[in-house]
XYZ file of C-alpha atoms in Angstrom:
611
model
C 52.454 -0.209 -14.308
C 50.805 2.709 -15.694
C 53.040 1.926 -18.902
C 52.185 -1.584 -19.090
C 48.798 -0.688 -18.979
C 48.728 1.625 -21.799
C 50.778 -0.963 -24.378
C 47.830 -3.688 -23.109
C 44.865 -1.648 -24.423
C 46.385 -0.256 -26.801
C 46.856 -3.968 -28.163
C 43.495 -4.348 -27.297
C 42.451 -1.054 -29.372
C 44.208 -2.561 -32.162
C 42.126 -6.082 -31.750
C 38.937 -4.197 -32.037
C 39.642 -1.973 -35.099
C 40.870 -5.396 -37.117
C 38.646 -7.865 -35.689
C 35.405 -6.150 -34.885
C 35.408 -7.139 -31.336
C 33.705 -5.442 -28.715
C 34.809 -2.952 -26.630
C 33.529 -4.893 -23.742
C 35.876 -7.783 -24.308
C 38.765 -5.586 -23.137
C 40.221 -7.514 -20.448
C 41.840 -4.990 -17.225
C 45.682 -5.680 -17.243
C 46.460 -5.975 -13.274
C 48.367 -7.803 -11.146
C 45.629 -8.864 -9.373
C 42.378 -8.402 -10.567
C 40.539 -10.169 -7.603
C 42.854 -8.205 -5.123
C 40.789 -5.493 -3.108
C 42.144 -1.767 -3.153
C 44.449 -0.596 -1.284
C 42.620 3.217 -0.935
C 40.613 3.267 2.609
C 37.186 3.877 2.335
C 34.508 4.161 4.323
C 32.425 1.211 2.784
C 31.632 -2.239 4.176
C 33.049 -5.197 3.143
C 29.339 -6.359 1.583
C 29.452 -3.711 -1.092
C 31.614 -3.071 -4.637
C 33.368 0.301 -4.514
C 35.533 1.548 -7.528
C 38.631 3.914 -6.369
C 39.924 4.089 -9.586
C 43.173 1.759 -9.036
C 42.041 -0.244 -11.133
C 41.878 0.970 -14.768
C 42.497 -0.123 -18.457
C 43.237 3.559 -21.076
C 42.017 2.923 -24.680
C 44.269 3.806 -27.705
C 44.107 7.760 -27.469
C 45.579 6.885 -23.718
C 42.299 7.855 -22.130
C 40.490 5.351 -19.582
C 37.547 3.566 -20.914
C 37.191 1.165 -18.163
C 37.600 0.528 -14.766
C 36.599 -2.373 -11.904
C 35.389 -2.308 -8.871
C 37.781 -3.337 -6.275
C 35.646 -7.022 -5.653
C 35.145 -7.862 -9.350
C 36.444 -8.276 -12.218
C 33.576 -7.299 -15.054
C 34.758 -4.032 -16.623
C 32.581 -0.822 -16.264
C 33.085 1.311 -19.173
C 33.500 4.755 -19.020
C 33.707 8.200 -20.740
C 34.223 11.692 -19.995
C 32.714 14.543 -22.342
C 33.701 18.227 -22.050
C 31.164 20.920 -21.914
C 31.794 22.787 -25.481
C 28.577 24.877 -25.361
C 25.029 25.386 -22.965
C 23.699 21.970 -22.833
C 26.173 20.734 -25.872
C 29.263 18.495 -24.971
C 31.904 17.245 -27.045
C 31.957 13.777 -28.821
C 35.611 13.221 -27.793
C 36.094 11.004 -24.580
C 38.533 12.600 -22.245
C 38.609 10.748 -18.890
C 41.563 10.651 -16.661
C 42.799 9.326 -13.302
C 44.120 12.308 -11.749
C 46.193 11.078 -8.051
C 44.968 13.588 -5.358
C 47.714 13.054 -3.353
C 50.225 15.185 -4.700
C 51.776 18.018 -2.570
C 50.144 21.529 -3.077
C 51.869 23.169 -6.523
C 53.143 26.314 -5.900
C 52.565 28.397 -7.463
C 49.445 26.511 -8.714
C 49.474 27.304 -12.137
C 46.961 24.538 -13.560
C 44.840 25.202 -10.754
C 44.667 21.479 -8.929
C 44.709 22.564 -5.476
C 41.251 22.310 -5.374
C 41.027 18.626 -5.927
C 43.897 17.779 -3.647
C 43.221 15.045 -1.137
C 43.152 15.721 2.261
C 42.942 19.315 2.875
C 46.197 20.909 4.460
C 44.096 21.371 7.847
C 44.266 17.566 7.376
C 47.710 17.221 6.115
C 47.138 16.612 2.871
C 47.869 19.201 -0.017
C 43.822 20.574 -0.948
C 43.383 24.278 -0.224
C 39.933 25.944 -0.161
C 37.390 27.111 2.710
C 34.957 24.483 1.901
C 37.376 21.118 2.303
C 38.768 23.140 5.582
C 36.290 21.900 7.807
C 32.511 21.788 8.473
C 30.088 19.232 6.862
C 32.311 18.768 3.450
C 35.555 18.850 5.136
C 38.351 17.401 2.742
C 39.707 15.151 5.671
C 40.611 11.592 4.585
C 43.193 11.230 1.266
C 41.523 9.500 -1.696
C 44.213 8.580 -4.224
C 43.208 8.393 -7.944
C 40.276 10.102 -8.824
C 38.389 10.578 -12.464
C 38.628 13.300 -13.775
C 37.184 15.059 -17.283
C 40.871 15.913 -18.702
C 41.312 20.123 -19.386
C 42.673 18.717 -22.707
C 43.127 16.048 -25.406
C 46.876 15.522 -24.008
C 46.481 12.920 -21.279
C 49.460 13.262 -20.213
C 48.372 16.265 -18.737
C 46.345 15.248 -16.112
C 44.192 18.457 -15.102
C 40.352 18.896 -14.840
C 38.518 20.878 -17.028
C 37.556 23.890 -15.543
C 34.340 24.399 -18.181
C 32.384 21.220 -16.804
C 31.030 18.063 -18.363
C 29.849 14.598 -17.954
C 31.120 11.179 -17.067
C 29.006 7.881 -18.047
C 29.854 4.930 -16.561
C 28.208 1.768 -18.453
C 27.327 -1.276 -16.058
C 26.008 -3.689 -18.688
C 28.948 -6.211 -17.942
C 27.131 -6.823 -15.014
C 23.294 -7.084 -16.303
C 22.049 -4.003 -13.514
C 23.609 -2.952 -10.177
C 22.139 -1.710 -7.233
C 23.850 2.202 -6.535
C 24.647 3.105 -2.636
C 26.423 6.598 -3.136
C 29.119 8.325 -4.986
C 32.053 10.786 -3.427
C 31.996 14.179 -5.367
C 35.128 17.150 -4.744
C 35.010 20.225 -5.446
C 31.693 21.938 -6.344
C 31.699 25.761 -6.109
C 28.644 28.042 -5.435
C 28.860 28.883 -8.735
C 28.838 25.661 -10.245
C 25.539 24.711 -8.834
C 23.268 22.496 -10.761
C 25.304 19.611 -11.095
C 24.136 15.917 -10.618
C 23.685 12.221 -10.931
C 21.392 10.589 -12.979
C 20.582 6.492 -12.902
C 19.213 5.226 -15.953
C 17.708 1.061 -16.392
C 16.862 -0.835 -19.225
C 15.996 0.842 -22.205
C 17.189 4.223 -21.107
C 14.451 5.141 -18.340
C 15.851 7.869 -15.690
C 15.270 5.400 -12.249
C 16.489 8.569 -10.085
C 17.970 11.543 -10.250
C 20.285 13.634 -7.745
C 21.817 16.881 -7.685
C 25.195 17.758 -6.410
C 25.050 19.998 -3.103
C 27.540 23.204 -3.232
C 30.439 21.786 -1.167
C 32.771 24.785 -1.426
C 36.103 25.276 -2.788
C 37.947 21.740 -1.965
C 35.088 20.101 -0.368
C 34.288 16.764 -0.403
C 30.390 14.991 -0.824
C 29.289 11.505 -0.554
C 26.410 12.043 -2.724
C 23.406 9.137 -1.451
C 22.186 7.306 -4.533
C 19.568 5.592 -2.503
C 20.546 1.449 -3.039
C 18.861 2.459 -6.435
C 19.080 -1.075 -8.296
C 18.095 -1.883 -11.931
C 20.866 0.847 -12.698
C 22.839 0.159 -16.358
C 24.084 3.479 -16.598
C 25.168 6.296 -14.280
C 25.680 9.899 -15.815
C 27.670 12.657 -13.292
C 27.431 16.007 -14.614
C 29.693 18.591 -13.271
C 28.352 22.426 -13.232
C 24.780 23.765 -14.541
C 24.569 22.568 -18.040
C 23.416 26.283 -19.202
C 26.781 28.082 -18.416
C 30.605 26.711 -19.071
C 32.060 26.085 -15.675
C 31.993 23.156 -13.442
C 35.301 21.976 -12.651
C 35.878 19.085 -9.836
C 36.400 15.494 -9.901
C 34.466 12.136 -8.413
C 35.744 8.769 -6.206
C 34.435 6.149 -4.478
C 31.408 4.724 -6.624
C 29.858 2.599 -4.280
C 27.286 -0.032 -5.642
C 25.862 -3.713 -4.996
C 25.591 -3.113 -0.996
C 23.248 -6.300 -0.776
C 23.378 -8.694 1.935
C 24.905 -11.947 1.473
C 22.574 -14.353 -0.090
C 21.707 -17.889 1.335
C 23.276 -18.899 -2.080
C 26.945 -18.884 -3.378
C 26.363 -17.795 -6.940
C 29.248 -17.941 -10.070
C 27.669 -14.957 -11.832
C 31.047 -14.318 -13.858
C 32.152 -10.502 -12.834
C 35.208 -12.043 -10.862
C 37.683 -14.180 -12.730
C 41.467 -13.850 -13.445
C 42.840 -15.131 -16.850
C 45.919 -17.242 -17.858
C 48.946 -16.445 -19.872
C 47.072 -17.576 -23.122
C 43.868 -14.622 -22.118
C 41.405 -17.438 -21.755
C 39.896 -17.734 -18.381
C 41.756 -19.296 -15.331
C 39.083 -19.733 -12.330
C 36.303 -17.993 -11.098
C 34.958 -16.599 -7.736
C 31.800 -16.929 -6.082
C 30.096 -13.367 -5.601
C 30.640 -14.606 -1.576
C 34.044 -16.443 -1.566
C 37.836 -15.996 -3.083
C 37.916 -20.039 -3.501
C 39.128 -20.710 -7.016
C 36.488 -22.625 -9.333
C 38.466 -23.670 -12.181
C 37.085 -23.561 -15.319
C 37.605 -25.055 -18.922
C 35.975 -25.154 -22.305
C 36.798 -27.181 -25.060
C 35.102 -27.019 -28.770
C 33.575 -30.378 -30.303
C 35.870 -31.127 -33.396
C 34.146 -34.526 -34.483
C 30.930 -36.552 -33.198
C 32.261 -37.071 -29.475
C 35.576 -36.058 -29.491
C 36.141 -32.657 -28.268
C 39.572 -30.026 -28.978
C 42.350 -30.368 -26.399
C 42.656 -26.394 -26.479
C 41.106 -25.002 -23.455
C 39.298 -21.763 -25.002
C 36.674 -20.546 -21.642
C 35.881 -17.250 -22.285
C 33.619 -14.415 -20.839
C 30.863 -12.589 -23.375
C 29.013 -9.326 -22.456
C 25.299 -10.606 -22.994
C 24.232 -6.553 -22.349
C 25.539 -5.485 -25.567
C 23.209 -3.719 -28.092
C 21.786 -5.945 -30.703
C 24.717 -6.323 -34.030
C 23.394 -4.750 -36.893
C 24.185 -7.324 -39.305
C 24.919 -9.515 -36.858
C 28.193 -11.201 -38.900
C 29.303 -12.830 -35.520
C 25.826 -14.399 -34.941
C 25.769 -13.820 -31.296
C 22.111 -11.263 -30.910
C 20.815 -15.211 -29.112
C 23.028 -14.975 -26.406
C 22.179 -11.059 -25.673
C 20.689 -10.268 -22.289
C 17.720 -9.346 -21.446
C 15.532 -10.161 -25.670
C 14.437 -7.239 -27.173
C 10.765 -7.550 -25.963
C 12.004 -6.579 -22.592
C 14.648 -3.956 -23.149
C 17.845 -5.701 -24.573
C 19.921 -6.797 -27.646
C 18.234 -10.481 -27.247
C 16.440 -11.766 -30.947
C 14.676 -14.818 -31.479
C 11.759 -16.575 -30.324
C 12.652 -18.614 -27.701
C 13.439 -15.826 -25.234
C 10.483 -13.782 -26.595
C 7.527 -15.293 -24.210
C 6.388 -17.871 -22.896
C 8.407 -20.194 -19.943
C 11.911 -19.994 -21.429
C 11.293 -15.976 -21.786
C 14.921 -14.034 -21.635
C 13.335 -11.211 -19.382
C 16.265 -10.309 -17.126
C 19.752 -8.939 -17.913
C 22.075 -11.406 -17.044
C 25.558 -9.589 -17.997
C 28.871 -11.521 -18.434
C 28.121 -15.159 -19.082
C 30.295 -17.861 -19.502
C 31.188 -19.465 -23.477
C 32.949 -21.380 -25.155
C 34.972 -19.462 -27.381
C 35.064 -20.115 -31.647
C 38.510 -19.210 -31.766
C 41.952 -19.695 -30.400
C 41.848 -15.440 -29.750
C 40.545 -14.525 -26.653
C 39.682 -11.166 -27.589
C 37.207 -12.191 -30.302
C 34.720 -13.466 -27.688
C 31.983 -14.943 -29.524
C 30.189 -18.717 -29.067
C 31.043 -21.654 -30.487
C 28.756 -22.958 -32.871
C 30.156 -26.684 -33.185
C 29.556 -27.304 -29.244
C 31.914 -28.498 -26.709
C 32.093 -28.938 -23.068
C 32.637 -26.956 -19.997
C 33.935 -27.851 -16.769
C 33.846 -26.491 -13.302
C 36.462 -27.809 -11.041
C 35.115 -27.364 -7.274
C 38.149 -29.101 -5.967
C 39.468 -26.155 -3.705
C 36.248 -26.045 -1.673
C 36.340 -30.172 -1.010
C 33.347 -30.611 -2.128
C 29.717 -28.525 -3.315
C 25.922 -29.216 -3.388
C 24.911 -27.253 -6.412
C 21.293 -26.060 -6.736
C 21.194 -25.013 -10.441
C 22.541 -23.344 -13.668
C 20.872 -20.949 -15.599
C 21.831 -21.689 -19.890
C 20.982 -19.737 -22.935
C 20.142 -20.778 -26.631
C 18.802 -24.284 -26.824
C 17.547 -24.968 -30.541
C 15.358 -27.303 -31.436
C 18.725 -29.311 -33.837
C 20.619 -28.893 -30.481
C 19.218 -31.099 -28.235
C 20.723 -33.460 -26.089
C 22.923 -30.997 -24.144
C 23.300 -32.239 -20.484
C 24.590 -31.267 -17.067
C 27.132 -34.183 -15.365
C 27.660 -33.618 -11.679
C 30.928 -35.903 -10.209
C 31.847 -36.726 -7.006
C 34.548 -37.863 -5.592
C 36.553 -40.882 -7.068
C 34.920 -39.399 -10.750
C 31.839 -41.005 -9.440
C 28.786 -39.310 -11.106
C 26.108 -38.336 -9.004
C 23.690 -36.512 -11.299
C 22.660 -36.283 -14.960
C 19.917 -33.504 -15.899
C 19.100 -33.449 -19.507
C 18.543 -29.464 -21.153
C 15.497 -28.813 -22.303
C 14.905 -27.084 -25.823
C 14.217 -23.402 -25.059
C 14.629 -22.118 -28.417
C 16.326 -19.548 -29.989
C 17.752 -16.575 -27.329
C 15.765 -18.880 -24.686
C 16.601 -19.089 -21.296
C 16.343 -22.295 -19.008
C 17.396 -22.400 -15.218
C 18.632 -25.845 -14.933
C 17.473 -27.494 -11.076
C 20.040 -29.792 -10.213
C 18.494 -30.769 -7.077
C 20.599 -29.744 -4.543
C 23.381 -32.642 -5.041
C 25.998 -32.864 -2.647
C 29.286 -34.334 -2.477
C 29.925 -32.740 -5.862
C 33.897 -32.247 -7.199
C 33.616 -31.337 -10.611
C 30.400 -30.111 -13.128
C 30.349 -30.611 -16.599
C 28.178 -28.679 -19.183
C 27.779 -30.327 -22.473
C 26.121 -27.810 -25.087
C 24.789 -29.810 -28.101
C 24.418 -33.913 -28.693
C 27.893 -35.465 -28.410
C 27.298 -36.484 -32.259
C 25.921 -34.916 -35.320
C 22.948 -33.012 -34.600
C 19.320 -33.379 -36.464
C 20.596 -30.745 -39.286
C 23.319 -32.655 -40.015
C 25.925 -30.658 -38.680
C 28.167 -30.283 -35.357
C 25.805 -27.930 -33.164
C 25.901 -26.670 -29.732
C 26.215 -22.764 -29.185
C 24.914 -21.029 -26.104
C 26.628 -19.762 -22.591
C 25.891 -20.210 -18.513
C 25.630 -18.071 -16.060
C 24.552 -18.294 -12.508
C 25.652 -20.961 -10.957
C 23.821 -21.866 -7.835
C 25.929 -23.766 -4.954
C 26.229 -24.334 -1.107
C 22.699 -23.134 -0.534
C 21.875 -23.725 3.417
C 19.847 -27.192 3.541
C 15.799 -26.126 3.875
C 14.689 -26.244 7.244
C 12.630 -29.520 7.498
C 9.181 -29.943 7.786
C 7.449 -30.760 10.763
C 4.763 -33.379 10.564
C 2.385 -35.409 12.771
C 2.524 -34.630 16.555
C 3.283 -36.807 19.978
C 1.821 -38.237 23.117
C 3.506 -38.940 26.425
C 5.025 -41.736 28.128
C 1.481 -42.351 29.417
C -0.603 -42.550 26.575
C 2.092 -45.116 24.942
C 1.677 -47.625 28.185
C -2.278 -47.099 28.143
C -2.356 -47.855 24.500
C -0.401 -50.863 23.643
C -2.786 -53.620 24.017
C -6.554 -53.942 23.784
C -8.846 -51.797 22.132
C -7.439 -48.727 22.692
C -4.538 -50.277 20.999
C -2.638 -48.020 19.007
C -1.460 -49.343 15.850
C 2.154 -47.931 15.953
C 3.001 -50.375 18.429
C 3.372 -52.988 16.347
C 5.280 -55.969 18.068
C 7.243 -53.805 19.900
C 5.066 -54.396 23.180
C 6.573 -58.287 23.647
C 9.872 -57.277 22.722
C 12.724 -57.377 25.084
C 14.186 -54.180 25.889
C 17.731 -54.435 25.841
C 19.440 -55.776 28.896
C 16.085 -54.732 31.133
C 14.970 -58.421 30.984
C 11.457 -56.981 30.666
C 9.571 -56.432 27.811
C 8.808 -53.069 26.696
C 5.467 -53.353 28.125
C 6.329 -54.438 31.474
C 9.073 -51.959 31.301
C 6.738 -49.466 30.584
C 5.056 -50.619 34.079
C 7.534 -50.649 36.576
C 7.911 -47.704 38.535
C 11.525 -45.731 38.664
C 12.051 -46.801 42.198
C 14.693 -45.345 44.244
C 15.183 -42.868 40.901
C 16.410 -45.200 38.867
C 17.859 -43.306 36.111
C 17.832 -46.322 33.871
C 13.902 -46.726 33.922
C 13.480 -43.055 34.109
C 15.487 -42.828 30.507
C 13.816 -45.842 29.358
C 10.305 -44.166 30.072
C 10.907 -41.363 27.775
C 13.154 -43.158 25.409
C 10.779 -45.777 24.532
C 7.867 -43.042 24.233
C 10.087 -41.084 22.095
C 10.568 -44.403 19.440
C 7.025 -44.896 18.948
C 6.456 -40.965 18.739
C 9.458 -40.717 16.225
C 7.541 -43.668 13.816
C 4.595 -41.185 13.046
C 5.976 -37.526 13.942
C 9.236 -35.101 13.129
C 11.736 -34.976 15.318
C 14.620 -32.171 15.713
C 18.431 -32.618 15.609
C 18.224 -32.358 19.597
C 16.262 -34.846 20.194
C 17.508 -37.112 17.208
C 21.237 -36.393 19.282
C 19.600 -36.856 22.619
C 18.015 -40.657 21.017
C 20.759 -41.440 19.348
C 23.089 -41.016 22.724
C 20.032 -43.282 25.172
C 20.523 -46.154 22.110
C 24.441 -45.871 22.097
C 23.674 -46.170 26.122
C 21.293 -49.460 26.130
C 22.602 -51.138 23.524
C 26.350 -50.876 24.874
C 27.210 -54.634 25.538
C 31.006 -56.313 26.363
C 31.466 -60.057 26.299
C 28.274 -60.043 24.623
C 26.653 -59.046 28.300
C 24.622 -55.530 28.120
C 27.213 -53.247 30.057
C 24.279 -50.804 31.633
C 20.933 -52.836 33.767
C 18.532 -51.883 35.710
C 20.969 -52.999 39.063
C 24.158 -51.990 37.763
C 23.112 -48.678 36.010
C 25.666 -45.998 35.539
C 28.634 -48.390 33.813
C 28.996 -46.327 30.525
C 27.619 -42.776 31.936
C 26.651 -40.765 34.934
C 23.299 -40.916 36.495
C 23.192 -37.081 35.337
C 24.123 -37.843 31.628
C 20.663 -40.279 31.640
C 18.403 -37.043 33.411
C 19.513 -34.695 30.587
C 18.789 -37.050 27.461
C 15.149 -37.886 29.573
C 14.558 -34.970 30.038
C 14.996 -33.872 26.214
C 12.946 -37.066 24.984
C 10.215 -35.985 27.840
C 9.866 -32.531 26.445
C 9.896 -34.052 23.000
C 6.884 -36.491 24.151
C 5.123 -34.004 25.950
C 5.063 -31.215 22.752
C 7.439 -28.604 24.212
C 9.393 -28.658 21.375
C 9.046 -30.780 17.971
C 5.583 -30.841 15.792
C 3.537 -30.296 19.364
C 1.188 -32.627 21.499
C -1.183 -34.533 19.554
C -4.036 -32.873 22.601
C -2.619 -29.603 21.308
């Protein structure tokens, strides 16, 4: 695999030197990309963790990206040798270096140290500090990274002179940072550390590395720092040349599930051709399939299927020959590679880094990821969950000569439920889309541009989506008005105390009673009758229900006393006042009172109108 993986990036490598393409378009050769590791760790299933199984090498055979073992966005990374005090060299150098090997012996490259577990543990790491105590090397970790002892990577030893790594998050816009696992930090090698950096290069926090002893093993607490873009680990005091060791287990995004499903595109798995497949949810492994197609002529759209991924957090192109600085996350006024004036100020203002969003591609090469400027249309196939309610969709770059881009929402049977029109948010704008929470929905579509020639004459439609809000839990509803009892109702219906909600209801026959529901109302539940007791509360709970909330138990509870009264068979009413208990127990008609009578009397619902 490890082969395979070289000959893919260094195709990739290859791409970017001809084309111009972005590093950050590499896509991670694996097998699986939205399988989860196979290293135990000591994370919860709610966070991202990268183990380092997951890797792509560049073209000098180094690794200069890996994924987390939930996603799929690539976080790029580097390793720099310490050359000098506080100098480090240009050349990147980092390495996947698999702890488990048996203890060399005689250990002439000097790798015991980062061995995974210790031998007190069974594992081949030797050194007092991983032996046992508060740093004890006890669990095995795999792969780690490692900054390489030289430019051979073959040679898979750490540098015993120390360094830094930098891992680059801007695939994913920020991430929040739970902890990092550190081996191997010597007394004298204190002064290490990790340091989180945002937007625009401001340190958010910075930790240093504890002296774990020969072979010992930290989880270093990064404090759920979020707004993180970049993370630097430095191994040894900068001042002197030593700080060998090695790092694991960056844990990051430990949030807790939102109400939301959102298709923020960091997990995706790509076709045969390298366009995109399907996508993920950030809370589910059900497919969304996806497809783009490119307008060729006014309405009529390219049967190649060309949905790609961009990296909206990369620096703004200086010249910008690919035109792609409006689709950059967050615009330059607030920290990123953003330019023009819709996403300066105002209400379309691109103020937050969004990282991967979704395009359609301009060519047939999916490593040249760069908008289409002719338009087209993309669709999101919900299919494999049944059905959706989507909330909204968050799109960038509306010009003014693009207008007339839309949002179709289908249901089953290619029914469509829902049209929302974009609005023109200018250039590098950015519009969240509120499509109302429609159910029932199958398929989305997301036109970009008019369907014909735009107002400057030509085929128009660039731009990208991101965030796409679904299966958000129903709001809770509101409560309203408020309720009397059984009592009030009877005292009320006629006269001038008359209350208005009665309507004509007070002459009308209730059901097979042969009484009105006035003298209904009147006649005592003699003997217990369960049918009069019901019909007490039930027909207090109708009028209360035409000018207050209800709740889903007492909507049940009224739905099951109508199903009751109403039940008829020869066109005779099955349940009377005589003949009671035909269609349910005497017990059944208590418990549904009894929930109408609370309902009445303000124990639960919008509360007694005396209240």
């Amino acid at each position: 695999m490890k082969k395979n993986l070289f000959k893919f990036s260094m195709l990739l490598a290859v791409a970017t030197v001809f084309y111009g393409c972005s590093p950050e378009e590499e896509e991670l050769a694996q097998p699986d990309v939205l399988g989860k590791s196979s290293k135990n760790t000591t994370t919860t299933e709610s966070c991202e963790t990268v183990t380092f199984d997951k890797f792509t090498r560049g073209q000098n055979g180094f690794v200069n990206a890996v994924m987390s073992d939930k996603a799929s966005a690539p976080i790029y990374v580097s390793a720099y040798r310490k050359t000098a005090p506080n100098t480090y060299s240009s050349t990147n150098v980092a390495n996947i270096f698999n702890s488990s090997q048996p203890t060399p012996v005689p250990d002439v490259n000097q790798i015991d140290d980062i061995l995974t577990p210790h031998q007190n543990f069974g594992g081949g790491g030797v050194g007092a500090g991983g032996a046992s105590g508060p740093f004890a090397n006890n669990t095995s970790l795999g792969n780690l990274l490692i900054i390489n002892r030289t430019n051979d990577p073959a040679q898979a030893y750490d540098n015993n002179q120390g360094g830094k790594f930098v891992f680059d998050f801007s695939s994913y816009g920020t991430v929040t940072m739970n902890s990092i696992t550190v081996m191997d930090v010597d007394d004298y090698e204190a002064g290490g550390k990790v340091v989180l950096y945002g937007i625009g290069g401001t340190v958010l926090k910075t930790v240093m590395l504890q002296v774990s002893g020969d072979n010992g093993k930290q989880r270093v607490e990064l404090g759920n720092t979020s707004g993180v873009v970049k993370m630097e680990v430095y191994l040894g005091p900068s001042g002197t040349l030593t700080g060998s060791g090695a790092i694991d287990n960056i844990v990051f995004n430990c949030l807790p599930p939102t109400e939301c499903e959102v298709v923020d595109f960091t997990r995706y798995v790509r076709g045969s051709d390298g366009f995109l497949s399907y996508v993920t949810s950030n809370q589910s492994w059900t497919p969304i399939y996806v497809s783009a197609f490119r307008r060729t002529a006014p309405n009529t759209y390219s049967i190649t299927d060309v949905p790609n991924v961009f990296n909206s957090g990369q620096p703004t192109p200086i010249p910008d020959i690919n035109q792609i600085d409006d689709i950059l996350t967050p615009h330059q006024n607030f920290g990123g590679g953003g330019v023009g004036e819709g996403g300066a100020a105002g209400p379309y203002a691109n103020n937050m880094a969004l990282g991967n969003v979704f395009i359609i591609n301009r060519t047939n090469d999916p490593t040249m990821a760069y908008d289409s400027n002719t338009g087209g249309k993309m669709v999101f196939d919900f299919s494999a969950y049944g059905s959706v309610s989507l909330t909204s969709i968050t799109v960038l770059d509306v010009d003014s000569y693009e207008a007339g881009g839309k949002v179709v929402l289908y249901g089953a049977g290619n029914t469509v439920l829902k049209t929302v029109m974009l609005q023109v948010s200018g250039d590098n704008g950015k519009q969240i889309v509120n499509l109302g929470g429609t159910t029932g929905v199958v398929r989305m579509e997301v036109f970009l541009g008019p369907g014909g020639i735009s107002p400057n004459g030509q085929l128009s439609g660039s731009g990208a989506v991101d965030n796409i809000v679904f299966n958000c839990p129903p709001p809770p509803p509101v409560e309203y008005g408020c309720t009397y009892t059984q009592g009030y109702w009877k005292n009320h219906a006629t006269g001038k105390k008359r209350d208005a909600t009665w309507g004509n209801l007070a002459n009308s026959t209730f059901y097979g009673s042969g009484m009105t529901y006035l003298q209904l109302f009147n006649t005592p539940p003699k003997g217990g009758n369960a049918y009069i007791i019901l019909a007490h509360q039930y027909m207090a709970a109708k009028l209360n229900r035409m000018q207050a909330s209800s709740t889903p138990q007492v909507d049940a509870a009224f739905a099951a006393a109508t199903a009751y009264f109403s039940a008829k068979s020869g066109g005779s009413y099955r349940n009377t006042i005589s003949s009671p208990y035909n269609t349910a127990t005497r017990s059944q008609l208590i418990q549904w009172a009894g929930i109408l009578g609370a309902y009445n009397e303000g124990k639960i619902g919008p509360g007694h109108c005396d209240d």
